[in-house]
Amino acid sequence: MSTFIDLVQSRRSAMNFVEGIKIPQNELEEMFSYARLAPSAFNLQHTHYIVITDEILKEEIRKGAYGQYKIHSASAVIVVLGDKHAYLQAPEIYGGLKMLGAMSEEEFDQTIESINSSYIGKDAFQRDDAIRNASLSAMQFMLIAKDKGWDTCPMIGFDPEAIQATLNLPDNLVPVMLITIGKDNNRKIRPRGYRKPVNEFVEFIGV
């Protein structure tokens, strides 16, 4: 197990993968079991993943991603989706706490009311929050994958409508990004691209 800082420093976005490497489903399931611990607003867990290893379907997804080769060579392409209607699951998510006595009836009702008032009738907020929370989960998944010896690349270069049509997705699921995963085909560690120094992107107020 690597230290967290080593992990952050060693992660790179893989531009190409070694072809023909299969990624076992049980390894993916283990990684997602840790990814589910990522934070989400109201603990609504807005993220939905579709893992595609089927070569024919991967090529269909590749068409919707402007033909990018890394989808072809990756062991899997993961479609990261944000659920605009995650708030509808709030009673189920909080019901267990109420049943166990960790949350009173009054606290339960207040929590559900607060969630509903935040989301109901607010389409733009539903979409924004679905994207925000799915992005948090996706970043956590990529770090977990690196820790398990897999390389990844987040991708926003795709046509959301094409992905939606290919997978026949319901309207409440927003395609947030694609993640390709496999073994990086670049044997040399690439120099990291320029990163701004801290004082260029951080302001300290009251310190």
Coordinates of C-alpha atoms in Angstrom, one line a residue:
M1 CA 0.0 0.0 0.0
S2 CA 1.5 3.3 -1.1
T3 CA 1.4 6.4 1.1
F4 CA -1.2 8.9 0.0
I5 CA 1.2 11.6 -1.0
D6 CA 3.2 9.1 -3.1
L7 CA 0.0 8.1 -4.7
V8 CA -1.0 11.6 -5.6
Q9 CA 2.5 12.4 -7.0
S10 CA 2.7 9.2 -9.1
R11 CA -0.8 9.4 -10.7
R12 CA -0.7 10.4 -14.4
S13 CA -3.4 10.4 -17.0
A14 CA -2.6 7.5 -19.4
M15 CA -2.9 8.5 -23.0
N16 CA -2.5 4.9 -24.3
F17 CA -2.8 1.5 -22.8
V18 CA -1.3 -2.0 -23.3
E19 CA -3.8 -3.8 -25.4
G20 CA -5.3 -7.2 -24.5
I21 CA -5.1 -6.8 -20.7
K22 CA -8.3 -8.0 -19.0
I23 CA -9.4 -6.3 -15.8
P24 CA -11.1 -8.8 -13.4
Q25 CA -14.6 -7.8 -12.3
N26 CA -13.8 -8.7 -8.7
E27 CA -10.9 -6.1 -8.7
L28 CA -13.3 -3.5 -10.1
E29 CA -15.9 -4.3 -7.5
E30 CA -13.3 -3.9 -4.8
M31 CA -12.2 -0.5 -6.1
F32 CA -15.9 0.6 -6.3
S33 CA -16.4 -0.6 -2.7
Y34 CA -13.9 2.1 -1.7
A35 CA -15.1 4.7 -4.2
R36 CA -18.5 4.5 -2.5
L37 CA -17.0 6.2 0.5
A38 CA -16.5 9.4 -1.3
P39 CA -18.4 12.4 0.1
S40 CA -21.7 13.5 -1.5
A41 CA -24.2 16.3 -0.7
F42 CA -26.7 15.0 1.9
N43 CA -25.0 11.6 1.5
L44 CA -27.3 11.2 -1.6
Q45 CA -24.6 9.3 -3.5
H46 CA -25.5 10.8 -6.9
T47 CA -22.9 8.8 -8.9
H48 CA -23.8 5.9 -11.2
Y49 CA -21.1 4.0 -13.1
I50 CA -21.3 1.8 -16.2
V51 CA -18.2 -0.3 -16.8
I52 CA -17.8 -1.5 -20.3
T53 CA -15.4 -4.2 -21.3
D54 CA -17.3 -5.6 -24.3
E55 CA -15.1 -4.7 -27.3
I56 CA -18.1 -4.0 -29.6
L57 CA -19.7 -1.6 -27.2
K58 CA -16.4 0.0 -26.4
E59 CA -16.1 0.9 -30.1
E60 CA -19.6 2.4 -30.0
I61 CA -18.6 4.5 -27.1
R62 CA -15.4 5.4 -28.9
K63 CA -17.4 6.8 -31.8
G64 CA -19.2 9.1 -29.4
A65 CA -15.8 10.2 -28.0
Y66 CA -14.5 11.4 -31.4
G67 CA -12.6 8.2 -32.1
Q68 CA -10.0 8.5 -29.3
Y69 CA -7.7 5.5 -29.4
K70 CA -7.3 5.1 -25.7
I71 CA -10.8 3.8 -25.5
H72 CA -9.9 1.0 -27.9
S73 CA -6.7 0.1 -26.0
A74 CA -8.0 0.4 -22.5
S75 CA -9.0 -2.7 -20.5
A76 CA -12.4 -1.0 -19.8
V77 CA -14.1 2.3 -20.3
I78 CA -16.1 3.6 -17.4
V79 CA -19.0 5.9 -18.0
V80 CA -19.5 8.2 -15.0
L81 CA -23.0 9.5 -14.6
G82 CA -24.6 11.9 -12.2
D83 CA -28.2 11.3 -11.1
K84 CA -30.3 14.5 -11.1
H85 CA -33.0 12.6 -9.1
A86 CA -30.7 11.3 -6.4
Y87 CA -32.8 13.3 -3.8
L88 CA -35.7 10.9 -4.4
Q89 CA -33.7 8.2 -2.6
A90 CA -33.4 10.3 0.6
P91 CA -36.1 8.5 2.5
E92 CA -34.5 5.1 1.8
I93 CA -31.0 6.4 2.6
Y94 CA -32.0 7.9 5.9
G95 CA -34.7 5.4 6.8
G96 CA -32.1 3.0 8.2
L97 CA -30.8 5.6 10.6
K98 CA -34.3 6.3 11.8
M99 CA -35.0 2.6 12.2
L100 CA -31.8 2.1 14.3
G101 CA -32.7 5.0 16.5
A102 CA -29.7 7.0 15.4
M103 CA -32.1 9.7 14.0
S104 CA -35.4 10.7 15.6
E105 CA -38.7 11.0 13.6
E106 CA -38.4 14.7 13.9
E107 CA -34.8 14.8 12.6
F108 CA -35.7 12.4 9.8
D109 CA -38.6 14.7 8.7
Q110 CA -36.5 17.8 8.9
T111 CA -33.7 16.2 6.9
I112 CA -36.1 15.0 4.1
E113 CA -37.8 18.5 4.0
S114 CA -34.4 20.2 3.7
I115 CA -33.3 17.9 0.9
N116 CA -36.6 18.3 -1.0
S117 CA -36.5 22.1 -0.7
S118 CA -32.9 22.1 -2.1
Y119 CA -33.7 20.0 -5.1
I120 CA -37.4 19.9 -6.1
G121 CA -38.2 22.2 -9.0
K122 CA -34.6 23.3 -9.4
D123 CA -33.5 21.6 -12.6
A124 CA -30.2 23.6 -13.0
F125 CA -29.2 22.8 -9.4
Q126 CA -30.1 19.2 -9.8
R127 CA -27.8 19.0 -12.9
D128 CA -25.0 21.0 -11.3
D129 CA -25.0 18.9 -8.1
A130 CA -25.1 15.6 -10.0
I131 CA -22.0 16.7 -11.9
R132 CA -20.2 18.0 -8.7
N133 CA -20.8 14.9 -6.7
A134 CA -20.1 12.4 -9.5
S135 CA -16.8 14.2 -10.1
L136 CA -15.8 13.8 -6.4
S137 CA -16.5 10.1 -6.7
A138 CA -14.7 9.7 -10.0
M139 CA -11.5 11.3 -8.6
Q140 CA -11.6 9.0 -5.6
F141 CA -12.0 6.0 -7.9
M142 CA -9.0 7.1 -10.0
L143 CA -6.7 7.3 -6.9
I144 CA -8.0 3.9 -5.7
A145 CA -7.3 2.4 -9.1
K146 CA -3.7 3.8 -9.0
D147 CA -3.2 2.3 -5.6
K148 CA -4.3 -1.1 -7.0
G149 CA -1.8 -0.8 -9.9
W150 CA -4.2 0.4 -12.6
D151 CA -3.8 3.6 -14.7
T152 CA -6.6 5.8 -15.7
C153 CA -7.5 8.9 -17.8
P154 CA -10.5 11.1 -17.2
M155 CA -12.1 12.2 -20.4
I156 CA -14.5 15.0 -21.2
G157 CA -14.0 14.9 -24.9
F158 CA -17.3 13.2 -25.9
D159 CA -20.7 13.9 -27.2
P160 CA -23.1 13.4 -24.3
E161 CA -26.1 12.8 -26.5
A162 CA -24.3 10.1 -28.4
I163 CA -23.3 8.4 -25.1
Q164 CA -26.9 8.7 -23.9
A165 CA -28.3 7.2 -27.1
T166 CA -25.7 4.4 -27.2
L167 CA -26.5 3.3 -23.6
N168 CA -30.2 4.2 -23.8
L169 CA -29.8 6.3 -20.6
P170 CA -32.8 7.8 -18.8
D171 CA -33.0 11.6 -18.8
N172 CA -32.1 11.8 -15.1
L173 CA -28.6 10.4 -15.6
V174 CA -26.1 13.0 -16.8
P175 CA -22.9 11.8 -18.6
V176 CA -20.2 13.6 -16.5
M177 CA -17.0 12.0 -17.9
L178 CA -15.5 8.8 -19.2
I179 CA -12.6 7.1 -17.4
T180 CA -10.4 4.7 -19.4
I181 CA -8.6 2.2 -17.2
G182 CA -5.8 -0.3 -17.9
K183 CA -2.0 -0.5 -17.9
D184 CA -0.2 2.6 -19.2
N185 CA 1.7 1.7 -22.4
N186 CA 4.2 4.5 -21.8
R187 CA 7.2 2.8 -20.2
K188 CA 8.9 6.1 -19.4
I189 CA 7.5 8.4 -16.6
R190 CA 6.5 11.6 -18.5
P191 CA 7.5 14.9 -17.0
R192 CA 4.5 16.4 -15.3
G193 CA 3.0 19.4 -17.0
Y194 CA 3.4 22.8 -15.6
R195 CA 1.6 23.3 -12.3
K196 CA 1.0 26.8 -10.9
P197 CA 2.7 27.6 -7.7
V198 CA 0.5 27.8 -4.7
N199 CA 0.5 31.6 -4.4
E200 CA -1.0 31.8 -7.9
F201 CA -4.2 29.8 -7.2
V202 CA -4.7 30.1 -3.4
E203 CA -5.7 33.1 -1.4
F204 CA -5.4 33.1 2.4
I205 CA -7.8 35.4 4.2
G206 CA -7.5 35.9 8.0
V207 CA -4.3 33.8 8.4

